[in-house]
């Protein structure tokens, strides 16, 4: 059986595929950070939704990057999980490493 890591490596050998994948990196980073913040707060999606006055399915869409999220909504999410939103620009021009 082929492993996911092998399929990914094969997929990324194509320069067009690699460029498209890397363009999605910031969204993947945000998704990981949202879920990590919620998990660190010991909250379920339903609990975050209640704190934000929205539905669990909306939190799922936010965390799954299935729609664009504005800064005000990210701020509300951060407050709901007891975090502080910190948005920065990386002025050296290199892609984010996710750290």
Short mmCIF file of N, CA, C and O in Angstrom, two decimals:
data_model
loop_
_atom_site.label_atom_id
_atom_site.label_comp_id
_atom_site.label_asym_id
_atom_site.label_seq_id
_atom_site.Cartn_x
_atom_site.Cartn_y
_atom_site.Cartn_z
N UNK A 1 0.85 -1.18 0.00
CA UNK A 1 0.00 0.00 0.00
C UNK A 1 0.89 1.24 0.00
O UNK A 1 1.88 1.31 0.72
N UNK A 2 0.52 2.22 -0.80
CA UNK A 2 1.29 3.46 -0.90
C UNK A 2 1.01 4.34 0.30
O UNK A 2 -0.14 4.53 0.68
N UNK A 3 2.06 4.90 0.84
CA UNK A 3 1.93 5.78 1.99
C UNK A 3 1.61 7.19 1.51
O UNK A 3 2.02 7.61 0.43
N UNK A 4 0.90 7.94 2.36
CA UNK A 4 0.55 9.31 2.04
C UNK A 4 1.80 10.15 1.79
O UNK A 4 1.84 10.95 0.86
N UNK A 5 2.83 9.94 2.59
CA UNK A 5 4.06 10.72 2.42
C UNK A 5 4.70 10.46 1.06
O UNK A 5 5.26 11.36 0.44
N UNK A 6 4.59 9.23 0.56
CA UNK A 6 5.13 8.91 -0.75
C UNK A 6 4.32 9.58 -1.86
O UNK A 6 4.89 10.11 -2.82
N UNK A 7 3.00 9.58 -1.72
CA UNK A 7 2.15 10.24 -2.69
C UNK A 7 2.43 11.75 -2.72
O UNK A 7 2.49 12.36 -3.79
N UNK A 8 2.58 12.33 -1.53
CA UNK A 8 2.87 13.76 -1.44
C UNK A 8 4.20 14.08 -2.11
O UNK A 8 4.30 15.04 -2.89
N UNK A 9 5.22 13.30 -1.84
CA UNK A 9 6.54 13.52 -2.43
C UNK A 9 6.46 13.44 -3.95
O UNK A 9 7.05 14.28 -4.66
N UNK A 10 5.73 12.48 -4.45
CA UNK A 10 5.58 12.33 -5.90
C UNK A 10 4.82 13.53 -6.48
O UNK A 10 5.21 14.09 -7.51
N UNK A 11 3.76 13.93 -5.81
CA UNK A 11 2.96 15.08 -6.25
C UNK A 11 3.80 16.35 -6.31
O UNK A 11 3.70 17.13 -7.25
N UNK A 12 4.64 16.54 -5.31
CA UNK A 12 5.42 17.78 -5.22
C UNK A 12 6.62 17.82 -6.17
O UNK A 12 7.29 18.85 -6.26
N UNK A 13 6.90 16.72 -6.86
CA UNK A 13 7.98 16.74 -7.86
C UNK A 13 7.63 17.62 -9.04
O UNK A 13 8.52 18.19 -9.68
N UNK A 14 6.36 17.78 -9.33
CA UNK A 14 5.92 18.64 -10.42
C UNK A 14 6.00 20.10 -9.94
O UNK A 14 5.39 20.44 -8.92
N UNK A 15 6.73 20.96 -10.64
CA UNK A 15 6.90 22.35 -10.20
C UNK A 15 5.58 23.12 -10.05
O UNK A 15 5.43 23.92 -9.13
N UNK A 16 4.61 22.86 -10.93
CA UNK A 16 3.32 23.54 -10.82
C UNK A 16 2.57 23.09 -9.56
O UNK A 16 1.96 23.91 -8.87
N UNK A 17 2.62 21.79 -9.29
CA UNK A 17 1.99 21.27 -8.07
C UNK A 17 2.66 21.86 -6.83
O UNK A 17 1.98 22.25 -5.87
N UNK A 18 3.99 21.91 -6.84
CA UNK A 18 4.73 22.45 -5.69
C UNK A 18 4.36 23.91 -5.45
O UNK A 18 4.11 24.32 -4.32
N UNK A 19 4.30 24.70 -6.51
CA UNK A 19 3.96 26.13 -6.37
C UNK A 19 2.55 26.29 -5.80
O UNK A 19 2.33 27.13 -4.91
N UNK A 20 1.61 25.50 -6.29
CA UNK A 20 0.23 25.58 -5.79
C UNK A 20 0.16 25.17 -4.32
O UNK A 20 -0.52 25.80 -3.51
N UNK A 21 0.88 24.12 -3.98
CA UNK A 21 0.90 23.63 -2.59
C UNK A 21 1.51 24.67 -1.66
O UNK A 21 0.97 24.96 -0.59
N UNK A 22 2.62 25.27 -2.07
CA UNK A 22 3.28 26.26 -1.23
C UNK A 22 2.44 27.52 -1.07
O UNK A 22 2.49 28.18 -0.04
N UNK A 23 1.65 27.85 -2.07
CA UNK A 23 0.76 29.01 -1.97
C UNK A 23 -0.30 28.81 -0.90
O UNK A 23 -0.80 29.79 -0.33
N UNK A 24 -0.63 27.56 -0.61
CA UNK A 24 -1.62 27.26 0.43
C UNK A 24 -1.02 27.25 1.83
O UNK A 24 -1.75 27.18 2.81
N UNK A 25 0.29 27.34 1.94
CA UNK A 25 0.98 27.24 3.22
C UNK A 25 0.46 28.15 4.31
O UNK A 25 0.20 27.69 5.43
N UNK A 26 0.28 29.45 4.05
CA UNK A 26 -0.21 30.33 5.12
C UNK A 26 -1.58 29.91 5.65
O UNK A 26 -1.84 30.00 6.85
N UNK A 27 -2.45 29.44 4.78
CA UNK A 27 -3.76 28.96 5.24
C UNK A 27 -3.63 27.73 6.12
O UNK A 27 -4.33 27.59 7.13
N UNK A 28 -2.73 26.81 5.73
CA UNK A 28 -2.49 25.63 6.56
C UNK A 28 -1.93 26.03 7.92
O UNK A 28 -2.30 25.47 8.95
N UNK A 29 -1.02 27.00 7.90
CA UNK A 29 -0.43 27.48 9.16
C UNK A 29 -1.50 28.05 10.07
O UNK A 29 -1.53 27.77 11.28
N UNK A 30 -2.39 28.87 9.51
CA UNK A 30 -3.46 29.47 10.31
C UNK A 30 -4.36 28.39 10.88
O UNK A 30 -4.72 28.42 12.06
N UNK A 31 -4.72 27.42 10.07
CA UNK A 31 -5.57 26.32 10.53
C UNK A 31 -4.94 25.60 11.71
O UNK A 31 -5.60 25.35 12.73
N UNK A 32 -3.66 25.29 11.59
CA UNK A 32 -2.96 24.61 12.70
C UNK A 32 -2.97 25.46 13.96
O UNK A 32 -3.17 24.96 15.07
N UNK A 33 -2.76 26.76 13.80
CA UNK A 33 -2.72 27.66 14.96
C UNK A 33 -4.09 27.78 15.63
O UNK A 33 -4.18 27.81 16.86
N UNK A 34 -5.14 27.87 14.84
CA UNK A 34 -6.49 27.96 15.40
C UNK A 34 -6.81 26.71 16.23
O UNK A 34 -7.27 26.81 17.37
N UNK A 35 -6.57 25.57 15.65
CA UNK A 35 -6.88 24.31 16.34
C UNK A 35 -6.00 24.15 17.58
O UNK A 35 -6.47 23.73 18.64
N UNK A 36 -4.73 24.52 17.47
CA UNK A 36 -3.82 24.42 18.63
C UNK A 36 -4.28 25.33 19.76
O UNK A 36 -4.25 24.93 20.93
N UNK A 37 -4.72 26.54 19.43
CA UNK A 37 -5.18 27.47 20.46
C UNK A 37 -6.44 26.95 21.14
O UNK A 37 -6.56 27.00 22.37
N UNK A 38 -7.36 26.42 20.35
CA UNK A 38 -8.59 25.87 20.93
C UNK A 38 -8.29 24.66 21.81
O UNK A 38 -8.81 24.54 22.93
N UNK A 39 -7.42 23.79 21.33
CA UNK A 39 -7.06 22.59 22.08
C UNK A 39 -6.34 22.96 23.38
O UNK A 39 -6.63 22.39 24.44
N UNK A 40 -5.43 23.93 23.30
CA UNK A 40 -4.71 24.37 24.50
C UNK A 40 -5.67 24.96 25.53
O UNK A 40 -5.43 24.84 26.74
N UNK A 41 -6.74 25.57 25.06
CA UNK A 41 -7.74 26.14 25.97
C UNK A 41 -8.67 25.06 26.52
O UNK A 41 -9.49 25.33 27.40
N UNK A 42 -8.56 23.84 25.99
CA UNK A 42 -9.41 22.73 26.45
C UNK A 42 -10.86 22.89 26.02
O UNK A 42 -11.76 22.44 26.72
N UNK A 43 -11.07 23.52 24.86
CA UNK A 43 -12.43 23.79 24.40
C UNK A 43 -12.78 22.96 23.18
O UNK A 43 -11.92 22.67 22.34
N UNK A 44 -14.04 22.63 23.07
CA UNK A 44 -14.54 21.98 21.86
C UNK A 44 -14.96 23.07 20.87
O UNK A 44 -15.09 24.24 21.23
N UNK A 45 -15.21 22.66 19.65
CA UNK A 45 -15.71 23.62 18.67
C UNK A 45 -17.05 24.21 19.12
O UNK A 45 -17.29 25.40 18.95
N UNK A 46 -17.88 23.38 19.72
CA UNK A 46 -19.19 23.86 20.20
C UNK A 46 -19.02 24.91 21.29
O UNK A 46 -19.77 25.90 21.32
N UNK A 47 -18.04 24.72 22.17
CA UNK A 47 -17.82 25.70 23.24
C UNK A 47 -17.29 27.02 22.68
O UNK A 47 -17.70 28.10 23.13
N UNK A 48 -16.40 26.95 21.70
CA UNK A 48 -15.91 28.17 21.06
C UNK A 48 -17.07 28.87 20.36
O UNK A 48 -17.23 30.09 20.46
N UNK A 49 -17.90 28.10 19.68
CA UNK A 49 -19.05 28.67 18.98
C UNK A 49 -19.97 29.39 19.95
O UNK A 49 -20.43 30.51 19.67
N UNK A 50 -20.24 28.78 21.09
CA UNK A 50 -21.11 29.41 22.09
C UNK A 50 -20.51 30.73 22.57
O UNK A 50 -21.21 31.74 22.66
N UNK A 51 -19.21 30.74 22.80
CA UNK A 51 -18.55 31.97 23.25
C UNK A 51 -18.56 33.06 22.18
O UNK A 51 -18.55 34.24 22.50
N UNK A 52 -18.56 32.65 20.92
CA UNK A 52 -18.57 33.61 19.82
C UNK A 52 -19.97 33.97 19.35
O UNK A 52 -20.13 34.85 18.51
N UNK A 53 -20.96 33.25 19.86
CA UNK A 53 -22.33 33.50 19.44
C UNK A 53 -22.61 33.02 18.02
O UNK A 53 -23.33 33.65 17.26
N UNK A 54 -22.02 31.89 17.67
CA UNK A 54 -22.21 31.31 16.34
C UNK A 54 -22.44 29.81 16.48
O UNK A 54 -22.65 29.31 17.58
N UNK A 55 -22.39 29.10 15.39
CA UNK A 55 -22.65 27.66 15.41
C UNK A 55 -21.35 26.86 15.37
O UNK A 55 -20.31 27.36 14.92
N UNK A 56 -21.43 25.62 15.81
CA UNK A 56 -20.28 24.72 15.76
C UNK A 56 -19.85 24.51 14.32
O UNK A 56 -18.66 24.45 14.01
N UNK A 57 -20.82 24.42 13.40
CA UNK A 57 -20.47 24.21 12.00
C UNK A 57 -19.70 25.40 11.43
O UNK A 57 -18.82 25.23 10.58
N UNK A 58 -19.98 26.60 11.92
CA UNK A 58 -19.23 27.77 11.48
C UNK A 58 -17.79 27.70 11.98
O UNK A 58 -16.85 28.03 11.25
N UNK A 59 -17.59 27.24 13.20
CA UNK A 59 -16.23 27.07 13.73
C UNK A 59 -15.49 26.02 12.91
O UNK A 59 -14.32 26.18 12.58
N UNK A 60 -16.18 24.97 12.54
CA UNK A 60 -15.58 23.94 11.69
C UNK A 60 -15.14 24.53 10.35
O UNK A 60 -14.05 24.21 9.86
N UNK A 61 -15.96 25.38 9.77
CA UNK A 61 -15.59 26.02 8.50
C UNK A 61 -14.39 26.94 8.68
O UNK A 61 -13.50 26.99 7.83
N UNK A 62 -14.36 27.67 9.79
CA UNK A 62 -13.23 28.56 10.07
C UNK A 62 -11.95 27.75 10.23
O UNK A 62 -10.93 28.04 9.61
N UNK A 63 -12.01 26.73 11.07
CA UNK A 63 -10.82 25.91 11.33
C UNK A 63 -10.40 25.09 10.12
O UNK A 63 -9.22 24.76 9.97
N UNK A 64 -11.33 24.76 9.27
CA UNK A 64 -11.02 23.95 8.09
C UNK A 64 -10.62 24.78 6.89
O UNK A 64 -10.41 24.23 5.81
N UNK A 65 -10.52 26.09 7.07
CA UNK A 65 -10.15 27.02 5.99
C UNK A 65 -11.05 26.85 4.78
O UNK A 65 -10.62 26.96 3.65
N UNK A 66 -12.33 26.60 5.05
CA UNK A 66 -13.27 26.43 3.94
C UNK A 66 -13.90 27.76 3.52
O UNK A 66 -14.77 27.78 2.67
N UNK A 67 -13.46 28.84 4.16
CA UNK A 67 -13.89 30.17 3.74
C UNK A 67 -12.89 31.18 4.27
O UNK A 67 -12.13 30.90 5.19
N UNK A 68 -12.89 32.34 3.67
CA UNK A 68 -12.00 33.40 4.13
C UNK A 68 -12.53 33.99 5.43
O UNK A 68 -13.74 34.20 5.57
N UNK A 69 -11.62 34.26 6.34
CA UNK A 69 -11.99 34.79 7.65
C UNK A 69 -11.37 36.17 7.80
O UNK A 69 -10.19 36.35 7.52
N UNK A 70 -12.17 37.13 8.24
CA UNK A 70 -11.67 38.48 8.44
C UNK A 70 -10.96 38.64 9.77
O UNK A 70 -11.06 37.80 10.67
N UNK A 71 -10.27 39.75 9.89
CA UNK A 71 -9.50 40.03 11.11
C UNK A 71 -10.42 40.13 12.33
O UNK A 71 -10.10 39.61 13.40
N UNK A 72 -11.56 40.78 12.18
CA UNK A 72 -12.48 40.92 13.31
C UNK A 72 -12.95 39.56 13.81
O UNK A 72 -13.05 39.33 15.03
N UNK A 73 -13.20 38.64 12.90
CA UNK A 73 -13.63 37.30 13.28
C UNK A 73 -12.49 36.53 13.95
O UNK A 73 -12.71 35.80 14.92
N UNK A 74 -11.28 36.69 13.44
CA UNK A 74 -10.13 36.05 14.08
C UNK A 74 -9.93 36.60 15.49
O UNK A 74 -9.58 35.85 16.41
N UNK A 75 -10.16 37.90 15.67
CA UNK A 75 -10.06 38.50 17.00
C UNK A 75 -11.09 37.91 17.96
O UNK A 75 -10.78 37.59 19.10
N UNK A 76 -12.31 37.73 17.48
CA UNK A 76 -13.36 37.12 18.31
C UNK A 76 -12.99 35.68 18.66
O UNK A 76 -13.21 35.23 19.79
N UNK A 77 -12.43 34.95 17.70
CA UNK A 77 -12.01 33.57 17.95
C UNK A 77 -10.91 33.56 19.02
O UNK A 77 -10.96 32.77 19.96
N UNK A 78 -9.93 34.45 18.86
CA UNK A 78 -8.84 34.52 19.83
C UNK A 78 -9.38 34.80 21.22
O UNK A 78 -8.97 34.16 22.20
N UNK A 79 -10.28 35.75 21.34
CA UNK A 79 -10.87 36.05 22.65
C UNK A 79 -11.61 34.84 23.21
O UNK A 79 -11.53 34.57 24.41
N UNK A 80 -12.31 34.13 22.35
CA UNK A 80 -13.09 32.96 22.79
C UNK A 80 -12.20 31.86 23.36
O UNK A 80 -12.60 31.14 24.27
N UNK A 81 -10.97 31.74 22.84
CA UNK A 81 -10.07 30.70 23.32
C UNK A 81 -9.03 31.24 24.31
O UNK A 81 -8.12 30.53 24.70
N UNK A 82 -9.17 32.51 24.68
CA UNK A 82 -8.26 33.09 25.67
C UNK A 82 -6.88 33.39 25.11
O UNK A 82 -5.89 33.29 25.82
N UNK A 83 -6.83 33.73 23.84
CA UNK A 83 -5.55 34.02 23.20
C UNK A 83 -5.55 35.48 22.73
O UNK A 83 -6.55 36.17 22.80
N UNK A 84 -4.41 35.90 22.23
CA UNK A 84 -4.25 37.24 21.68
C UNK A 84 -3.90 37.09 20.21
O UNK A 84 -2.98 36.35 19.86
N UNK A 85 -4.63 37.79 19.36
CA UNK A 85 -4.34 37.77 17.93
C UNK A 85 -3.12 38.63 17.65
O UNK A 85 -3.03 39.76 18.11
N UNK A 86 -2.17 38.09 16.89
CA UNK A 86 -0.94 38.80 16.56
C UNK A 86 -0.67 38.58 15.07
O UNK A 86 -0.28 37.50 14.65
N UNK A 87 -0.92 39.62 14.27
CA UNK A 87 -0.72 39.54 12.83
C UNK A 87 0.54 40.32 12.49
O UNK A 87 0.71 41.44 12.93
N UNK A 88 1.41 39.70 11.69
CA UNK A 88 2.67 40.34 11.33
C UNK A 88 2.94 40.20 9.85
O UNK A 88 2.45 39.31 9.19
N UNK A 89 3.82 41.06 9.37
CA UNK A 89 4.36 40.95 8.02
C UNK A 89 5.81 40.51 8.13
O UNK A 89 6.55 41.03 8.94
N UNK A 90 6.18 39.55 7.29
CA UNK A 90 7.56 39.09 7.24
C UNK A 90 8.25 39.88 6.15
O UNK A 90 8.03 39.64 4.97
N UNK A 91 9.08 40.82 6.54
CA UNK A 91 9.67 41.76 5.58
C UNK A 91 10.87 41.19 4.81
O UNK A 91 11.33 41.83 3.88
N UNK A 92 11.36 40.02 5.18
CA UNK A 92 12.50 39.48 4.43
C UNK A 92 12.07 38.80 3.13
O UNK A 92 12.91 38.42 2.33
N UNK A 93 10.78 38.67 2.92
CA UNK A 93 10.26 38.16 1.65
C UNK A 93 10.29 36.67 1.48
O UNK A 93 9.91 36.16 0.43
N UNK A 94 10.75 35.92 2.48
CA UNK A 94 10.77 34.47 2.35
C UNK A 94 9.44 33.90 2.83
O UNK A 94 8.80 34.46 3.71
N UNK A 95 9.01 32.79 2.25
CA UNK A 95 7.75 32.18 2.68
C UNK A 95 7.81 31.79 4.15
O UNK A 95 8.86 31.46 4.69
N UNK A 96 6.66 31.82 4.78
CA UNK A 96 6.54 31.45 6.19
C UNK A 96 6.87 29.97 6.37
O UNK A 96 6.49 29.14 5.56
N UNK A 97 7.56 29.67 7.45
CA UNK A 97 7.88 28.27 7.74
C UNK A 97 6.86 27.65 8.66
O UNK A 97 6.92 26.48 8.96
N UNK A 98 5.89 28.46 9.12
CA UNK A 98 4.87 27.92 10.00
C UNK A 98 5.27 27.92 11.46
O UNK A 98 4.59 27.37 12.30
N UNK A 99 6.40 28.53 11.79
CA UNK A 99 6.82 28.56 13.19
C UNK A 99 6.73 29.95 13.74
O UNK A 99 6.64 30.92 13.08
#
